[in-house]
C-alpha positions in Angstrom: -43.6 -83.8 -196.3 -40.8 -81.9 -197.9 -40.3 -78.4 -196.4 -40.2 -76.7 -199.8 -43.9 -77.7 -200.5 -45.0 -76.8 -196.9 -44.3 -73.1 -196.9 -47.4 -71.5 -195.4 -49.4 -69.2 -197.6 -49.0 -66.3 -195.1 -45.3 -66.6 -195.4 -45.4 -66.5 -199.2 -47.8 -63.6 -199.2 -45.4 -61.5 -197.0 -42.8 -61.5 -199.7 -42.1 -58.0 -200.8 -39.9 -55.8 -202.8 -38.0 -54.5 -199.8 -34.2 -54.7 -199.5 -32.6 -57.9 -198.3 -31.8 -56.6 -194.9 -35.4 -55.6 -194.0 -36.8 -57.6 -191.1 -39.3 -60.3 -191.9 -38.3 -60.6 -195.5 -38.5 -63.9 -197.4 -35.4 -63.9 -199.7 -35.7 -65.8 -202.9 -32.3 -64.7 -204.4 -29.9 -67.5 -205.3 -27.1 -65.7 -203.4 -26.7 -62.7 -201.3 -26.0 -61.3 -197.8 -27.9 -60.2 -194.7 -26.8 -57.7 -192.2 -28.5 -55.9 -189.3 -28.9 -52.5 -190.9 -32.0 -51.7 -188.9 -30.4 -51.4 -185.5 -33.6 -50.1 -183.9 -35.2 -53.6 -184.0 -34.8 -56.0 -181.1 -36.0 -59.0 -183.1 -35.5 -59.7 -186.8 -36.0 -62.8 -188.9 -35.1 -63.6 -192.5 -36.2 -66.7 -194.4 -34.1 -67.8 -197.3 -36.0 -69.8 -199.9 -34.1 -71.5 -202.7 -35.4 -73.5 -205.7 -36.9 -76.9 -204.7 -33.8 -78.8 -205.9 -31.3 -76.6 -204.0 -30.1 -76.4 -200.4 -29.1 -73.2 -198.6 -25.4 -72.8 -197.7 -24.8 -70.0 -195.2 -21.5 -68.6 -194.0 -20.7 -66.1 -191.2 -17.1 -65.0 -191.7 -16.8 -63.3 -188.3 -19.3 -62.9 -185.5 -18.7 -60.7 -182.4 -22.0 -59.9 -180.7 -22.5 -59.0 -177.1 -23.0 -62.5 -175.6 -25.8 -62.6 -173.1 -27.4 -59.5 -174.7 -27.8 -60.5 -178.3 -27.5 -63.5 -180.6 -28.1 -64.9 -184.1 -30.0 -68.2 -184.3 -30.0 -70.3 -187.4 -32.9 -72.7 -188.2 -32.9 -75.6 -190.7 -36.1 -74.7 -192.4 -38.7 -72.4 -190.9 -38.7 -71.0 -187.3 -40.5 -74.1 -186.3 -37.7 -76.3 -187.6 -34.6 -77.5 -185.8 -32.2 -74.9 -184.6 -28.4 -75.0 -185.2 -28.0 -73.0 -182.0 -27.8 -69.5 -180.7 -24.5 -67.8 -181.8 -22.9 -64.7 -180.4 -19.2 -65.2 -181.4 -17.1 -67.2 -183.7 -15.3 -67.2 -187.1 -15.8 -69.2 -190.3 -19.2 -70.5 -189.3 -20.9 -72.5 -192.1 -24.2 -74.3 -192.2 -25.9 -76.4 -194.9 -29.7 -76.8 -194.8 -31.4 -80.2 -195.3 -34.1 -78.6 -197.5 -34.4 -75.5 -199.7 -35.2 -73.2 -196.7 -33.2 -71.7 -193.9 -34.3 -69.0 -191.4 -32.1 -66.6 -189.5 -33.3 -64.9 -186.3 -31.5 -61.9 -184.6 -32.5 -61.2 -181.0 -31.4 -58.4 -178.7 -32.4 -57.5 -175.2 -34.2 -54.2 -175.3 -32.1 -51.3 -174.1 -28.8 -52.7 -175.3 -27.0 -51.4 -178.4 -26.8 -53.6 -181.5 -23.6 -55.1 -182.8 -23.0 -55.3 -186.6 -23.0 -58.7 -188.4 -22.8 -60.0 -191.9 -24.1 -63.3 -193.2 -23.6 -64.7 -196.7 -25.8 -67.3 -198.4 -26.1 -69.1 -201.7 -28.0 -72.0 -203.2 -26.1 -75.4 -203.3 -27.1 -78.0 -205.8 -27.2 -81.7 -204.9 -23.7 -83.3 -205.3 -21.8 -80.0 -205.2 -19.3 -79.5 -202.4 -19.3 -75.7 -202.7 
């Protein structure tokens, strides 16, 4: 079953008019960015949902989180899908989904301060390199 047609109703119903950085948001924009503006939250997830014929291309220009205390995890699809790994540091990090969905999870150990990050995303059509 293609992931684009398997989005649970509860996930679709949670789509709101909130800003793109709000935790738990399903983002249906064709391009944009995500940052951790709500630094009070220890756990945040964002699900990026493109048109059925597109894939999600995600880029993290620079990541410098407190390794061992916080990380960003990128999933190919929903949270139940395969993980690209837990990231806390790096530069020029790029991922391409295998479907029209990608999920980003930010996790921080309670009591530790939050480090800023910025993630860019856009829809990539089949056959396009960029």
